[in-house]
Amino acid sequence: MANILVTGGAGYIGSHTRYFLQKQGHTVVVVDNLSRGYRDAVPAEILNVLDLRETDKLTALLREQHVDAVIHFAAYIAVGESTKIPDQYFANNVGGSLSLFEAMLKAGVRRLVFSSTAAAYGIPAHVPITEDQPFSPINPYGESKVMVEKILEWMDRYQEFRSIRLRYFNACGAEPAAGLGERHEPETHLIPLLFRAIQTGKLVTLFGDDYPTPDGTCIRDYIHVSDLADAHIFALDHLMKGGASAVFNVGTGEGHSVKEVVNSVERVTGAKVPFTIGPRREGDPPSLVADSQRLRSTLGWKPNRAELDRIISDAWQFAQKSGA
């Protein structure tokens, strides 16, 4: 068992990963500045309210806690927002990462699992997307993640700094038994917005129904957040055993259209979703589906909660409990 620092551990995916790390017996320390995370998503005794750009404090914490490896989430993630305030996205996502890496090197910690994104691919040349497709981000958020991936590649080459970069797709679902689920403000993700439409009766806008897909709406690879947390732990185990740096897609390999998600929400909740069709969003590819064979064959991971209705059911339980 290892001592693991989780950055952004009060956020959506970070809090789930922290929960499963502790269930497996690891010691966990969380760093989060709570600008996007929630204090109640982390046990108080392991939460350190710090900004990643506080390099000296971070270095001291890594030393004091005898940290063995880091799982790095702390990032701004909203694509639309990144086009409005790109400077803040680069300052937080790239600047914060550089400060973290400097602190890790000073403290002698050289193993990192990095939360990257399918946005690194932009509009892919072919689907399902394999890891050898070139970087082609089309927004500042995706570009900020690509920058960090490139930094990690150079650090691996020249500083023996080992990293696993996980590029993932549409995280969704919840772990209601742990009181954990999706909370963003403002909310931009499809499933919570559909729930909100049911709960408030206000129309939710679906962006575009004229895509070259079977029902005209965008297709995405929806992965349960707990399966995603598992992938981070598989990646951590690989590094702790002396494994080499690598990059992996994390997804189910199966795509669902926006209308299929609406149908699933209606099945699970027993309520109709009030929606309207709006124009396409700029930069939305028709289809984004992961080829995650490399992760499955190399690390032995597989999604155990991949059924869409299971994902929706878990998310709905959390939404009802939390009033989210």
CSV table of C-alpha atoms in Angstrom, one decimal:
chain,number,residue,atom,x,y,z
A,1,MET,CA,0.0,0.0,0.0
A,2,ALA,CA,1.2,3.5,-0.8
A,3,ASN,CA,0.9,7.1,0.2
A,4,ILE,CA,-0.9,8.9,-2.6
A,5,LEU,CA,-1.4,12.6,-3.1
A,6,VAL,CA,-4.6,13.4,-5.1
A,7,THR,CA,-4.7,16.9,-6.5
A,8,GLY,CA,-8.3,18.2,-7.2
A,9,GLY,CA,-9.5,15.4,-4.9
A,10,ALA,CA,-12.6,17.5,-3.9
A,11,GLY,CA,-13.8,17.5,-7.5
A,12,TYR,CA,-15.9,15.0,-9.4
A,13,ILE,CA,-13.5,12.4,-10.6
A,14,GLY,CA,-10.9,13.1,-8.0
A,15,SER,CA,-13.3,12.4,-5.1
A,16,HIS,CA,-14.3,9.1,-6.5
A,17,THR,CA,-10.7,8.1,-7.1
A,18,ARG,CA,-9.8,9.1,-3.5
A,19,TYR,CA,-12.7,6.9,-2.2
A,20,PHE,CA,-11.6,3.8,-4.1
A,21,LEU,CA,-8.0,4.3,-3.2
A,22,GLN,CA,-8.9,4.3,0.5
A,23,LYS,CA,-11.2,1.3,0.0
A,24,GLN,CA,-8.1,-0.6,-1.3
A,25,GLY,CA,-6.1,0.4,1.7
A,26,HIS,CA,-3.9,3.2,0.3
A,27,THR,CA,-3.1,6.3,2.5
A,28,VAL,CA,-4.5,9.4,0.7
A,29,VAL,CA,-3.7,13.0,1.0
A,30,VAL,CA,-5.9,15.5,-0.9
A,31,VAL,CA,-4.9,18.9,-2.2
A,32,ASP,CA,-7.6,21.2,-3.5
A,33,ASN,CA,-8.1,25.0,-3.5
A,34,LEU,CA,-11.9,24.4,-3.5
A,35,SER,CA,-12.4,26.8,-6.4
A,36,ARG,CA,-14.3,24.1,-8.2
A,37,GLY,CA,-14.4,21.3,-5.6
A,38,TYR,CA,-16.5,20.6,-2.6
A,39,ARG,CA,-15.2,20.4,1.0
A,40,ASP,CA,-17.8,17.8,1.9
A,41,ALA,CA,-16.5,15.4,-0.8
A,42,VAL,CA,-13.3,14.8,1.2
A,43,PRO,CA,-12.8,13.5,4.8
A,44,ALA,CA,-11.7,16.7,6.7
A,45,GLU,CA,-8.6,15.0,8.1
A,46,ILE,CA,-7.0,14.4,4.7
A,47,LEU,CA,-7.9,17.7,3.0
A,48,ASN,CA,-5.3,20.3,2.5
A,49,VAL,CA,-6.7,23.6,1.1
A,50,LEU,CA,-3.8,24.7,-1.2
A,51,ASP,CA,-3.4,26.1,-4.7
A,52,LEU,CA,-1.0,24.1,-6.8
A,53,ARG,CA,0.9,27.2,-7.6
A,54,GLU,CA,2.0,27.4,-3.9
A,55,THR,CA,5.1,25.4,-4.8
A,56,ASP,CA,7.0,25.6,-1.4
A,57,LYS,CA,3.9,24.6,0.6
A,58,LEU,CA,3.3,21.7,-1.8
A,59,THR,CA,7.0,20.6,-1.5
A,60,ALA,CA,6.8,20.6,2.3
A,61,LEU,CA,3.5,18.6,2.2
A,62,LEU,CA,5.0,16.0,-0.2
A,63,ARG,CA,8.0,15.6,2.2
A,64,GLU,CA,6.0,15.5,5.4
A,65,GLN,CA,3.5,12.9,4.1
A,66,HIS,CA,6.3,10.8,2.5
A,67,VAL,CA,4.2,10.7,-0.7
A,68,ASP,CA,5.0,7.8,-3.1
A,69,ALA,CA,3.1,9.0,-6.1
A,70,VAL,CA,0.6,11.6,-7.3
A,71,ILE,CA,-2.7,11.4,-9.2
A,72,HIS,CA,-3.2,14.8,-10.8
A,73,PHE,CA,-6.7,16.1,-11.5
A,74,ALA,CA,-6.8,19.7,-10.5
A,75,ALA,CA,-7.8,21.5,-13.7
A,76,TYR,CA,-10.5,23.7,-15.1
A,77,ILE,CA,-12.5,21.6,-17.5
A,78,ALA,CA,-15.3,23.6,-19.2
A,79,VAL,CA,-14.6,23.8,-23.0
A,80,GLY,CA,-16.9,26.8,-23.5
A,81,GLU,CA,-15.4,28.7,-20.6
A,82,SER,CA,-11.9,28.1,-21.8
A,83,THR,CA,-12.6,30.0,-25.0
A,84,LYS,CA,-13.7,33.0,-22.9
A,85,ILE,CA,-10.8,33.0,-20.4
A,86,PRO,CA,-8.0,31.1,-22.1
A,87,ASP,CA,-5.3,32.9,-19.9
A,88,GLN,CA,-6.9,31.5,-16.7
A,89,TYR,CA,-7.0,28.0,-18.2
A,90,PHE,CA,-3.3,28.1,-19.1
A,91,ALA,CA,-2.4,29.7,-15.7
A,92,ASN,CA,-4.3,27.0,-13.8
A,93,ASN,CA,-3.9,23.9,-15.9
A,94,VAL,CA,-0.4,24.4,-17.2
A,95,GLY,CA,1.1,26.7,-14.5
A,96,GLY,CA,-0.4,24.6,-11.7
A,97,SER,CA,1.0,21.4,-13.2
A,98,LEU,CA,4.5,22.9,-13.6
A,99,SER,CA,4.5,24.0,-10.0
A,100,LEU,CA,3.3,20.5,-8.9
A,101,PHE,CA,6.1,18.9,-11.0
A,102,GLU,CA,8.7,21.2,-9.5
A,103,ALA,CA,7.5,20.4,-6.0
A,104,MET,CA,7.5,16.6,-6.8
A,105,LEU,CA,11.1,16.8,-8.1
A,106,LYS,CA,12.3,18.7,-5.0
A,107,ALA,CA,10.6,16.1,-2.8
A,108,GLY,CA,12.0,13.2,-4.8
A,109,VAL,CA,8.6,12.0,-6.0
A,110,ARG,CA,8.8,10.8,-9.6
A,111,ARG,CA,5.6,8.9,-10.3
A,112,LEU,CA,2.4,10.6,-11.6
A,113,VAL,CA,-1.0,9.6,-13.1
A,114,PHE,CA,-2.3,12.5,-15.2
A,115,SER,CA,-5.9,13.2,-15.9
A,116,SER,CA,-5.8,14.1,-19.6
A,117,THR,CA,-8.7,14.3,-22.1
A,118,ALA,CA,-10.0,13.1,-25.5
A,119,ALA,CA,-10.1,16.9,-26.3
A,120,ALA,CA,-6.5,16.4,-27.1
A,121,TYR,CA,-7.6,14.8,-30.4
A,122,GLY,CA,-9.9,17.6,-31.5
A,123,ILE,CA,-12.0,16.4,-34.4
A,124,PRO,CA,-10.6,12.9,-34.9
A,125,ALA,CA,-9.5,11.5,-38.2
A,126,HIS,CA,-11.2,8.2,-37.5
A,127,VAL,CA,-13.5,6.6,-34.8
A,128,PRO,CA,-13.0,4.7,-32.6
A,129,ILE,CA,-10.0,6.9,-31.6
A,130,THR,CA,-6.6,5.2,-31.0
A,131,GLU,CA,-3.8,6.7,-29.0
A,132,ASP,CA,-1.6,7.2,-32.1
A,133,GLN,CA,-3.9,9.8,-33.6
A,134,PRO,CA,-2.1,13.2,-33.5
A,135,PHE,CA,-2.7,16.0,-31.1
A,136,SER,CA,-5.2,18.4,-32.7
A,137,PRO,CA,-7.0,20.4,-30.0
A,138,ILE,CA,-9.6,22.9,-31.1
A,139,ASN,CA,-10.0,24.8,-27.8
A,140,PRO,CA,-7.8,26.2,-25.0
A,141,TYR,CA,-8.9,23.5,-22.6
A,142,GLY,CA,-7.7,20.7,-24.9
A,143,GLU,CA,-4.5,22.7,-25.7
A,144,SER,CA,-3.7,23.1,-22.0
A,145,LYS,CA,-3.9,19.3,-21.5
A,146,VAL,CA,-1.7,18.7,-24.6
A,147,MET,CA,0.9,21.1,-23.2
A,148,VAL,CA,1.1,19.2,-19.9
A,149,GLU,CA,1.3,15.9,-21.8
A,150,LYS,CA,4.3,17.2,-23.8
A,151,ILE,CA,6.0,18.5,-20.6
A,152,LEU,CA,5.6,15.0,-19.1
A,153,GLU,CA,7.1,13.4,-22.2
A,154,TRP,CA,10.2,15.5,-21.9
A,155,MET,CA,10.5,14.9,-18.1
A,156,ASP,CA,10.3,11.2,-18.7
A,157,ARG,CA,13.1,11.4,-21.2
A,158,TYR,CA,15.5,13.6,-19.2
A,159,GLN,CA,14.5,13.4,-15.5
A,160,GLU,CA,13.3,9.8,-15.1
A,161,PHE,CA,9.9,11.2,-14.2
A,162,ARG,CA,7.4,8.4,-14.9
A,163,SER,CA,3.9,9.2,-15.8
A,164,ILE,CA,0.7,7.6,-17.1
A,165,ARG,CA,-1.5,10.0,-19.1
A,166,LEU,CA,-5.1,8.9,-19.2
A,167,ARG,CA,-7.2,10.4,-22.0
A,168,TYR,CA,-10.8,10.0,-21.3
A,169,PHE,CA,-14.2,10.7,-22.7
A,170,ASN,CA,-17.5,11.6,-21.1
A,171,ALA,CA,-17.3,10.9,-17.4
A,172,CYS,CA,-20.7,10.4,-15.9
A,173,GLY,CA,-22.6,8.4,-13.2
A,174,ALA,CA,-22.1,8.5,-9.4
A,175,GLU,CA,-21.3,6.4,-6.4
A,176,PRO,CA,-24.4,7.2,-4.4
A,177,ALA,CA,-23.6,4.8,-1.5
A,178,ALA,CA,-20.5,7.0,-0.8
A,179,GLY,CA,-22.5,10.2,-1.2
A,180,LEU,CA,-20.4,11.1,-4.3
A,181,GLY,CA,-21.6,12.3,-7.7
A,182,GLU,CA,-21.5,15.1,-10.3
A,183,ARG,CA,-21.8,18.7,-9.1
A,184,HIS,CA,-20.6,21.5,-11.4
A,185,GLU,CA,-21.5,25.1,-11.2
A,186,PRO,CA,-22.4,26.1,-13.8
A,187,GLU,CA,-23.4,22.6,-15.0
A,188,THR,CA,-22.6,21.9,-18.6
A,189,HIS,CA,-22.8,18.1,-18.7
A,190,LEU,CA,-25.7,16.4,-20.4
A,191,ILE,CA,-27.0,13.9,-17.9
A,192,PRO,CA,-27.3,16.4,-14.9
A,193,LEU,CA,-28.9,18.9,-17.2
A,194,LEU,CA,-31.5,16.4,-18.3
A,195,PHE,CA,-32.2,15.6,-14.6
A,196,ARG,CA,-32.5,19.4,-13.9
A,197,ALA,CA,-35.0,19.7,-16.7
A,198,ILE,CA,-37.2,17.0,-15.2
A,199,GLN,CA,-36.9,18.5,-11.7
A,200,THR,CA,-37.7,22.1,-12.8
A,201,GLY,CA,-39.8,21.6,-15.9
A,202,LYS,CA,-37.6,24.0,-17.8
A,203,LEU,CA,-36.6,23.1,-21.3
A,204,VAL,CA,-33.1,21.8,-21.8
A,205,THR,CA,-31.5,22.5,-25.2
A,206,LEU,CA,-30.0,19.7,-27.2
A,207,PHE,CA,-27.4,21.1,-29.6
A,208,GLY,CA,-28.1,19.9,-33.2
A,209,ASP,CA,-30.1,17.0,-34.7
A,210,ASP,CA,-28.6,17.1,-38.2
A,211,TYR,CA,-25.3,15.3,-37.6
A,212,PRO,CA,-24.4,12.4,-39.9
A,213,THR,CA,-25.4,9.9,-37.2
A,214,PRO,CA,-28.3,7.4,-37.1
A,215,ASP,CA,-30.6,9.8,-35.2
A,216,GLY,CA,-28.9,13.1,-36.1
A,217,THR,CA,-27.5,13.8,-32.6
A,218,CYS,CA,-23.9,13.6,-31.5
A,219,ILE,CA,-22.5,10.3,-30.3
A,220,ARG,CA,-20.2,10.1,-27.3
A,221,ASP,CA,-18.5,7.4,-25.2
A,222,TYR,CA,-20.1,7.7,-21.7
A,223,ILE,CA,-17.9,6.1,-19.0
A,224,HIS,CA,-19.0,5.5,-15.4
A,225,VAL,CA,-16.9,7.7,-13.1
A,226,SER,CA,-16.2,4.7,-10.8
A,227,ASP,CA,-14.8,2.7,-13.8
A,228,LEU,CA,-12.7,5.8,-14.5
A,229,ALA,CA,-11.5,5.9,-10.9
A,230,ASP,CA,-10.5,2.2,-11.3
A,231,ALA,CA,-8.4,3.1,-14.4
A,232,HIS,CA,-6.4,5.6,-12.4
A,233,ILE,CA,-5.7,2.9,-9.7
A,234,PHE,CA,-4.6,0.4,-12.3
A,235,ALA,CA,-2.3,3.1,-13.8
A,236,LEU,CA,-0.9,3.8,-10.3
A,237,ASP,CA,-0.3,0.1,-9.6
A,238,HIS,CA,1.7,0.0,-12.9
A,239,LEU,CA,3.9,2.8,-11.9
A,240,MET,CA,4.4,1.6,-8.3
A,241,LYS,CA,5.7,-1.7,-9.8
A,242,GLY,CA,8.3,0.2,-11.8
A,243,GLY,CA,6.3,0.3,-15.0
A,244,ALA,CA,7.3,2.7,-17.9
A,245,SER,CA,5.5,5.9,-18.9
A,246,ALA,CA,2.6,5.4,-21.2
A,247,VAL,CA,-0.6,7.0,-22.6
A,248,PHE,CA,-4.0,5.3,-22.6
A,249,ASN,CA,-7.5,6.1,-23.7
A,250,VAL,CA,-10.2,5.3,-21.1
A,251,GLY,CA,-13.6,4.6,-22.5
A,252,THR,CA,-16.2,1.8,-23.0
A,253,GLY,CA,-15.6,1.6,-26.8
A,254,GLU,CA,-19.3,2.0,-27.3
A,255,GLY,CA,-21.0,5.3,-28.4
A,256,HIS,CA,-24.5,6.5,-27.4
A,257,SER,CA,-26.3,9.4,-29.1
A,258,VAL,CA,-27.8,12.4,-27.2
A,259,LYS,CA,-31.3,11.1,-28.0
A,260,GLU,CA,-30.3,7.6,-26.7
A,261,VAL,CA,-29.3,9.3,-23.4
A,262,VAL,CA,-32.6,11.1,-23.2
A,263,ASN,CA,-34.4,7.8,-23.7
A,264,SER,CA,-32.4,6.2,-21.0
A,265,VAL,CA,-33.1,9.0,-18.6
A,266,GLU,CA,-36.8,8.7,-19.3
A,267,ARG,CA,-36.7,4.9,-18.7
A,268,VAL,CA,-34.8,5.2,-15.4
A,269,THR,CA,-36.7,8.2,-14.0
A,270,GLY,CA,-40.2,7.4,-15.4
A,271,ALA,CA,-40.5,11.0,-16.4
A,272,LYS,CA,-40.5,12.8,-19.7
A,273,VAL,CA,-37.5,15.2,-20.4
A,274,PRO,CA,-38.7,18.6,-21.6
A,275,PHE,CA,-36.3,19.5,-24.3
A,276,THR,CA,-35.8,21.7,-27.4
A,277,ILE,CA,-33.4,21.3,-30.3
A,278,GLY,CA,-31.0,24.2,-30.8
A,279,PRO,CA,-28.3,24.8,-33.4
A,280,ARG,CA,-25.0,22.9,-33.4
A,281,ARG,CA,-22.3,24.0,-31.0
A,282,GLU,CA,-19.2,25.1,-32.8
A,283,GLY,CA,-16.5,22.5,-32.7
A,284,ASP,CA,-18.7,19.5,-31.7
A,285,PRO,CA,-17.6,16.4,-33.6
A,286,PRO,CA,-20.4,14.1,-34.8
A,287,SER,CA,-18.9,11.1,-32.9
A,288,LEU,CA,-16.2,10.6,-30.2
A,289,VAL,CA,-15.7,7.0,-29.1
A,290,ALA,CA,-12.6,5.5,-27.5
A,291,ASP,CA,-10.5,2.6,-28.6
A,292,SER,CA,-9.3,1.5,-25.1
A,293,GLN,CA,-7.8,-1.9,-26.2
A,294,ARG,CA,-4.3,-0.7,-25.2
A,295,LEU,CA,-5.4,-0.1,-21.6
A,296,ARG,CA,-7.3,-3.3,-21.4
A,297,SER,CA,-4.4,-5.4,-22.8
A,298,THR,CA,-1.5,-3.7,-21.0
A,299,LEU,CA,-3.0,-3.0,-17.6
A,300,GLY,CA,-5.9,-5.5,-17.5
A,301,TRP,CA,-8.5,-2.8,-16.8
A,302,LYS,CA,-12.1,-3.1,-18.1
A,303,PRO,CA,-15.3,-1.2,-17.5
A,304,ASN,CA,-17.6,-3.0,-15.1
A,305,ARG,CA,-20.5,-0.4,-15.1
A,306,ALA,CA,-20.8,0.3,-18.8
A,307,GLU,CA,-24.5,-0.1,-19.3
A,308,LEU,CA,-26.1,3.2,-20.0
A,309,ASP,CA,-29.1,2.6,-17.8
A,310,ARG,CA,-26.8,1.6,-14.9
A,311,ILE,CA,-24.9,4.9,-15.3
A,312,ILE,CA,-28.1,6.9,-15.4
A,313,SER,CA,-29.6,5.1,-12.4
A,314,ASP,CA,-26.5,5.8,-10.2
A,315,ALA,CA,-26.5,9.4,-11.3
A,316,TRP,CA,-30.2,9.8,-10.7
A,317,GLN,CA,-29.9,8.3,-7.2
A,318,PHE,CA,-27.3,10.9,-6.3
A,319,ALA,CA,-29.2,13.7,-7.9
A,320,GLN,CA,-32.3,12.9,-5.8
A,321,LYS,CA,-30.3,12.5,-2.5
A,322,SER,CA,-28.3,15.7,-3.1
A,323,GLY,CA,-30.9,17.9,-4.6
A,324,ALA,CA,-28.3,18.4,-7.4
